[in-house]
Amino acid sequence: MVGFGGMLSMDSLAELVKSVSDVPSALMAGDEDFWASVRKGYKLKPDYINLENGYYNFLPEQVLEKFIGHVREINYQGSYYMRTVQAENKKSIAAKLAAIAGCSPDEIIITRNTTESLDMVIGGVDWKPGDEAVMAEQDYGAMLEMFKQVSKRYGVINKQVSVPNHPGSDEEIVNLYASAITDKTKLLMVSHMINITGQILPIQKIADAAHERGVQVLVDGAHSFAHFKFNIPDLHCDYFGSSLHKWLSAPLGSGILYVKKEKIRNIWPLFAEGERKTDDISRLNHTGTHPVHTDLAISDAIDFYHTLGAETKEARLRFLQHYWTSKVRDHPNVLLNTPADAARYCGIANVGIRGIKPSDLADILFGKYKIYTAPVDGAGVHGCRITPNIYTTTAELDVLVNALTELK
Ligand SMILES: Cc1ncc(COP(=O)(O)O)c(C=O)c1O
C-alpha cells in the first residue's frame, strides 16, 4: 500500500485506516507499508533503535501538536478557564476513558499516573492491625513500598507470592494467589501485565477466587490499558489503575483510577474532600491545581487511538513481539522470560543471554547494536525488557534478532 508521504494529519490517518477497513486486523498487523505511514507521525531519534517504550510511549506528532495548542490556550485563558469549564471538561474526558474501559463514567477518575491511583487504594483502605494483603514479588516497586508503609503504619502483614515466568496453566497461578489468602486477608493486588516480563495474568479467575474468600482485588493495569482490548468490569476486580502516558500515548503525568461503584465508600481519599457523597468517585480526585492542558490532550490521544483502531493496534503489538521472540525462542544461548502461549503475552517480552548479566546485555545491545532496552535482574527475571511500539519496524527487530543470536 502506498503511503501518503510526510506526516499524516489525523484526518489523513483516518482516511488511510478507512482505505484498509475491510482487511482483518491480523493481516494489517504485518503490513509494513501501512505501519511506515503511521511511523511518519513519530519524531524518532536517529541515534538508536528504541525498544524501551514501556516506560513512556511518547506522543505521535498529531497528538503533540494538539497538546502544545492546549498549553497555549490554557495560558491565554488563565483563571477564567480554571473557574469555568475545567471541571466539566475533565469529567467529559473521563467519560471518554470510561467508554474505552467499558465501565460507567461514575466509576473512573483521571489521576496523574498508576502510582497515584494504586497508592491511593493501598493507603486508603481502612486497615486494622493484623489485617493481611497479598501481592507478588514481580509487582512494581513503588506499590510494594506502599504496602511496606501500611505495614509499618497500621500493622498490616504482607504476603508475597512469586509468579513463574512460564506457568503451566491459569489454575497454577490462581492457586498460587489463593494459597496466600487467609481469613485475615483484606486486599489482593495483582498485575494485569507483569512489567518486567510482559506476562498477562488471568485476572478474572484470580479475582473470583479472592472474592469467594471475601477479599477485595486491586489490579495494576499500568501496561494493559490501551495496549490490548478488554473491559475493566470483565476482570471482576474492585479497583484498577493505569498510566495513560504508557500505552495510550497521552502526555506525561496522566492516569486513571477505576473503582467499582459500591467500593468507592471503602477508600479514604489521599487528599481530603468534605462536600461530596461517600459513593461519589470525584471524592478521590481532589488533587488541587494541576496541568489541565494534559487532561485536554488525553482526549486527543483517545482520538488517535480510535482512529487507528484498538484491534489494529493490539494486533500490531502482538505481531511485533511474536516476530522477534519466535526467531530466538529455541536458540541455545537465549532465555526468553515471557510465556509462548499467545493468551499470556501482547507487545512486551523479556530476553536474557546465558552467561551475560542483564546490565551487561543492555550495555552491549546499546553500545554495539544501537538498541535501547531496560535491564531487569531480580524477582526470578534476568534479561532485558523489550518494548516495541506501533512505529517499530520488523527491520529494527531483525537487528535485535541478529544481536541475540550472535551473542555468547
Ligand atoms: C506494573 C507497573 N505499575 C506501576 C508503574 C508506575 O507507573 P507510573 O510511574 O506511571 O506511576 C509502572 C511503571 O512502569 C509499572 O510498570
Coordinates of C-alpha atoms in Angstrom, one line a residue, residues 92-399:
S92 CA -16.2 14.6 29.9
I93 CA -12.7 13.3 29.1
A94 CA -13.1 10.8 32.0
A95 CA -16.3 9.7 30.3
K96 CA -14.4 9.0 27.0
L97 CA -11.9 6.9 29.0
A98 CA -14.9 5.1 30.6
A99 CA -16.1 4.2 27.2
I100 CA -12.7 2.5 26.4
A101 CA -12.7 0.8 29.8
G102 CA -16.3 -0.4 29.3
C103 CA -17.3 1.0 32.7
S104 CA -19.7 3.6 34.0
P105 CA -18.4 7.2 33.9
D106 CA -19.2 7.2 37.7
E107 CA -16.5 4.7 38.3
I108 CA -13.4 6.4 36.8
I109 CA -11.3 9.4 37.5
I110 CA -8.3 10.9 35.8
T111 CA -5.2 10.8 38.0
R112 CA -1.5 11.6 37.4
N113 CA -0.3 8.0 37.0
T114 CA -0.6 4.4 38.2
T115 CA 1.4 5.2 41.3
E116 CA -1.1 7.7 42.4
S117 CA -4.1 5.5 41.5
L118 CA -2.9 2.4 43.3
D119 CA -1.2 4.0 46.2
M120 CA -4.5 5.9 46.9
V121 CA -6.2 2.5 47.2
I122 CA -3.4 0.8 49.2
G123 CA -3.1 3.7 51.5
G124 CA -6.9 4.4 51.6
V125 CA -8.1 1.0 52.8
D126 CA -9.4 1.1 56.4
W127 CA -6.6 -1.1 57.7
K128 CA -6.6 -2.7 61.2
P129 CA -3.6 -4.3 62.9
G130 CA -3.2 -7.9 61.8
D131 CA -5.0 -7.4 58.5
E132 CA -3.2 -9.1 55.6
A133 CA -2.5 -8.1 52.0
V134 CA -1.4 -10.3 49.1
M135 CA 0.9 -9.3 46.2
A136 CA 3.7 -10.7 44.1
E137 CA 7.4 -10.0 44.1
Q138 CA 7.2 -9.3 40.4
D139 CA 4.9 -6.3 41.1
Y140 CA 6.1 -2.8 40.6
G141 CA 8.5 -1.4 43.3
A142 CA 6.5 1.7 44.2
M143 CA 3.4 -0.3 45.2
L144 CA 5.5 -2.8 47.1
E145 CA 6.9 0.1 49.0
M146 CA 3.4 1.4 49.7
F147 CA 2.4 -1.9 51.2
K148 CA 5.6 -1.8 53.4
Q149 CA 4.5 1.6 54.6
V150 CA 1.0 0.5 55.5
S151 CA 2.6 -2.5 57.2
K152 CA 4.7 -0.1 59.4
R153 CA 1.9 2.3 59.9
Y154 CA -1.1 0.0 60.6
G155 CA 0.5 -3.4 61.4
V156 CA -0.6 -5.0 58.1
I157 CA 1.0 -8.3 57.3
N158 CA 2.1 -8.6 53.6
K159 CA 2.2 -12.0 51.9
Q160 CA 4.3 -12.1 48.7
V161 CA 3.9 -14.8 46.1
S162 CA 6.2 -15.3 43.2
V163 CA 4.7 -15.8 39.7
P164 CA 6.6 -18.3 37.5
N165 CA 7.8 -16.9 34.1
H166 CA 6.4 -20.0 32.4
P167 CA 3.2 -21.1 34.1
G168 CA 1.6 -24.4 33.1
S169 CA -2.0 -23.2 33.4
D170 CA -4.2 -20.5 34.7
E171 CA -5.1 -22.8 37.7
E172 CA -1.4 -22.8 38.7
I173 CA -1.4 -19.0 39.0
V174 CA -4.9 -18.9 40.7
N175 CA -3.8 -21.5 43.3
L176 CA -0.6 -19.5 43.9
Y177 CA -2.6 -16.4 44.9
A178 CA -5.4 -18.3 46.6
S179 CA -2.9 -20.2 48.8
A180 CA -1.7 -16.9 50.2
I181 CA -5.2 -15.8 51.3
T182 CA -6.2 -16.3 54.9
D183 CA -9.2 -15.3 57.0
K184 CA -7.4 -12.0 57.7
T185 CA -6.7 -11.0 54.1
K186 CA -8.4 -7.8 53.2
L187 CA -6.8 -6.8 49.8
L188 CA -5.1 -8.7 47.0
M189 CA -3.1 -6.7 44.4
V190 CA -2.2 -8.3 41.1
S191 CA -0.6 -7.0 37.9
H192 CA -2.6 -7.4 34.7
M193 CA 0.6 -7.5 32.8
I194 CA 3.8 -8.0 34.7
N195 CA 6.0 -5.1 33.8
I196 CA 9.4 -6.9 33.8
T197 CA 8.3 -9.8 31.6
G198 CA 5.1 -8.8 29.8
Q199 CA 3.2 -11.8 31.1
I200 CA -0.6 -11.3 31.2
L201 CA -2.2 -12.9 34.2
P202 CA -5.7 -14.5 34.4
I203 CA -7.2 -11.6 36.4
Q204 CA -10.9 -12.7 36.3
K205 CA -10.1 -16.1 37.7
I206 CA -7.8 -14.7 40.4
A207 CA -10.4 -12.1 41.3
D208 CA -13.2 -14.7 41.5
A209 CA -11.1 -16.9 43.8
A210 CA -10.3 -13.9 46.0
H211 CA -13.9 -12.8 46.2
E212 CA -15.0 -16.3 47.3
R213 CA -12.9 -15.6 50.4
G214 CA -14.2 -12.0 50.8
V215 CA -11.0 -10.4 49.7
Q216 CA -11.0 -7.1 47.6
V217 CA -9.0 -7.1 44.4
L218 CA -6.7 -4.2 43.1
V219 CA -5.3 -4.6 39.6
D220 CA -2.2 -2.9 38.4
G221 CA -3.0 -2.2 34.8
A222 CA -0.1 0.1 34.1
H223 CA 0.8 -1.9 31.0
S224 CA -2.6 -3.2 29.9
F225 CA -4.9 -0.2 29.3
A226 CA -5.0 0.8 25.6
H227 CA -2.3 -1.9 24.9
F228 CA -4.8 -4.8 24.4
K229 CA -8.5 -4.7 24.4
F230 CA -10.6 -5.6 27.5
N231 CA -13.4 -4.2 29.6
I232 CA -12.4 -3.4 33.2
P233 CA -15.7 -4.8 34.7
D234 CA -14.9 -8.2 32.9
L235 CA -11.8 -8.5 35.1
H236 CA -14.2 -8.7 38.1
C237 CA -11.8 -6.5 40.1
D238 CA -12.8 -3.8 42.6
Y239 CA -10.0 -1.3 41.8
F240 CA -7.9 -0.8 38.7
G241 CA -5.2 1.8 38.0
S242 CA -3.2 2.7 34.9
S243 CA -0.9 5.3 33.4
L244 CA -2.1 6.9 30.2
H245 CA 1.4 8.1 29.2
K246 CA 2.2 4.4 28.7
W247 CA 0.1 2.6 26.1
L248 CA -2.4 5.4 25.3
S249 CA 0.4 7.7 24.3
A250 CA -1.1 10.6 26.3
P251 CA 1.2 13.3 27.8
L252 CA 3.4 12.5 30.8
G253 CA 1.6 12.6 34.1
S254 CA -1.8 11.2 33.2
G255 CA -3.5 8.1 34.6
I256 CA -6.8 6.6 35.6
L257 CA -8.3 5.0 38.7
Y258 CA -11.4 2.8 38.4
V259 CA -13.3 1.9 41.5
K260 CA -16.4 -0.3 41.4
K261 CA -19.4 1.8 42.4
E262 CA -20.1 0.0 45.7
K263 CA -16.4 0.1 46.7
I264 CA -16.0 3.9 46.5
R265 CA -17.2 4.4 50.0
N266 CA -14.4 2.0 51.3
I267 CA -11.5 4.3 50.4
W268 CA -10.1 7.2 52.5
P269 CA -9.1 9.9 50.0
L270 CA -5.4 10.8 49.9
F271 CA -6.4 14.5 49.6
A272 CA -9.3 15.3 51.9
E273 CA -12.7 16.1 50.3
G274 CA -15.5 17.3 52.5
E275 CA -18.5 18.1 50.3
R276 CA -19.2 15.0 48.2
K277 CA -21.3 11.9 49.0
T278 CA -19.3 8.9 50.1
D279 CA -20.1 7.0 46.9
D280 CA -19.1 9.8 44.5
I281 CA -15.8 8.9 42.9
S282 CA -14.7 12.5 42.5
R283 CA -14.2 12.5 46.3
L284 CA -11.0 10.7 45.4
N285 CA -9.9 13.3 42.9
H286 CA -9.2 16.4 44.9
T287 CA -5.6 16.8 43.6
G288 CA -5.6 20.6 43.7
T289 CA -4.4 22.8 40.8
H290 CA -2.6 20.7 38.2
P291 CA -1.7 20.8 34.5
V292 CA -5.1 20.8 33.0
H293 CA -3.8 21.1 29.4
T294 CA -2.6 17.4 30.0
D295 CA -6.2 16.4 30.7
L296 CA -7.3 18.0 27.4
A297 CA -4.7 16.2 25.4
I298 CA -5.8 12.8 26.8
S299 CA -8.9 13.4 24.6
D300 CA -6.6 13.8 21.5
A301 CA -4.7 10.7 22.4
I302 CA -8.0 8.8 22.6
D303 CA -9.0 10.2 19.2
F304 CA -5.7 8.9 17.8
Y305 CA -6.2 5.5 19.4
H306 CA -9.7 5.2 18.0
T307 CA -8.6 6.5 14.6
L308 CA -6.0 3.7 14.3
G309 CA -8.4 1.2 15.9
A310 CA -7.9 -0.7 19.1
E311 CA -7.9 -4.1 17.4
T312 CA -5.3 -3.0 14.8
K313 CA -3.0 -1.6 17.5
E314 CA -3.2 -4.7 19.6
A315 CA -2.7 -6.9 16.6
R316 CA 0.4 -4.9 15.6
L317 CA 2.0 -5.1 19.1
R318 CA 1.3 -8.8 19.4
F319 CA 2.7 -9.3 15.9
L320 CA 5.9 -7.5 16.6
Q321 CA 6.5 -9.4 19.9
H322 CA 5.9 -12.7 18.2
Y323 CA 8.0 -11.7 15.2
W324 CA 11.2 -11.5 17.2
T325 CA 10.5 -13.9 20.0
S326 CA 9.7 -16.8 17.6
K327 CA 13.0 -16.3 15.9
V328 CA 15.1 -16.6 19.1
R329 CA 13.0 -18.8 21.4
D330 CA 14.7 -22.0 20.6
H331 CA 18.2 -20.6 20.3
P332 CA 20.5 -22.4 22.8
N333 CA 22.0 -19.2 24.3
V334 CA 18.7 -17.3 24.5
L335 CA 16.5 -17.4 27.6
L336 CA 13.0 -16.0 27.0
N337 CA 11.3 -14.9 30.2
T338 CA 7.9 -14.5 28.7
P339 CA 5.4 -17.3 28.0
A340 CA 5.0 -18.6 24.5
D341 CA 1.2 -19.0 24.9
A342 CA -0.5 -16.2 22.9
A343 CA -3.1 -15.7 25.7
R344 CA -0.3 -14.7 28.1
Y345 CA 1.5 -12.0 26.1
C346 CA 1.0 -9.0 23.9
G347 CA 3.7 -6.5 22.9
I348 CA 6.2 -6.9 25.7
A349 CA 8.8 -9.6 26.3
N350 CA 12.0 -10.1 28.3
V351 CA 15.1 -11.9 27.0
G352 CA 18.4 -12.9 28.6
I353 CA 21.5 -14.5 27.2
R354 CA 23.1 -17.3 29.2
G355 CA 26.2 -16.2 31.0
I356 CA 25.7 -12.4 30.4
K357 CA 24.4 -10.2 33.2
P358 CA 21.3 -8.2 32.2
S359 CA 23.0 -4.8 32.7
D360 CA 26.0 -6.0 30.5
L361 CA 23.5 -7.2 27.9
A362 CA 21.8 -3.8 27.9
D363 CA 25.2 -2.2 27.5
I364 CA 26.2 -4.4 24.6
L365 CA 22.9 -4.0 22.9
F366 CA 23.2 -0.3 23.1
G367 CA 27.0 0.1 22.5
K368 CA 27.4 -2.4 19.7
Y369 CA 24.0 -2.7 18.1
K370 CA 22.5 0.7 19.0
I371 CA 19.4 -0.9 20.6
Y372 CA 18.0 0.8 23.7
T373 CA 16.4 -1.6 26.2
A374 CA 15.8 -1.9 30.0
P375 CA 17.8 -4.5 32.0
V376 CA 16.0 -6.4 34.8
D377 CA 17.8 -8.5 37.3
G378 CA 15.6 -9.8 40.1
A379 CA 12.4 -11.5 41.2
G380 CA 13.4 -14.5 39.1
V381 CA 13.8 -12.5 35.9
H382 CA 17.2 -11.9 34.4
G383 CA 17.2 -10.3 31.0
C384 CA 16.3 -7.1 29.1
R385 CA 12.8 -5.9 28.7
I386 CA 11.9 -5.3 25.1
T387 CA 9.0 -3.0 24.4
P388 CA 8.4 -2.0 20.8
N389 CA 5.7 0.5 19.9
I390 CA 3.5 0.5 16.8
Y391 CA 6.1 2.5 14.9
T392 CA 8.7 -0.2 15.4
T393 CA 9.6 -1.9 12.1
T394 CA 10.4 -5.6 11.5
A395 CA 13.8 -4.4 10.1
E396 CA 14.6 -2.9 13.5
L397 CA 13.6 -6.2 15.2
D398 CA 15.9 -8.1 12.8
V399 CA 18.8 -6.1 14.2

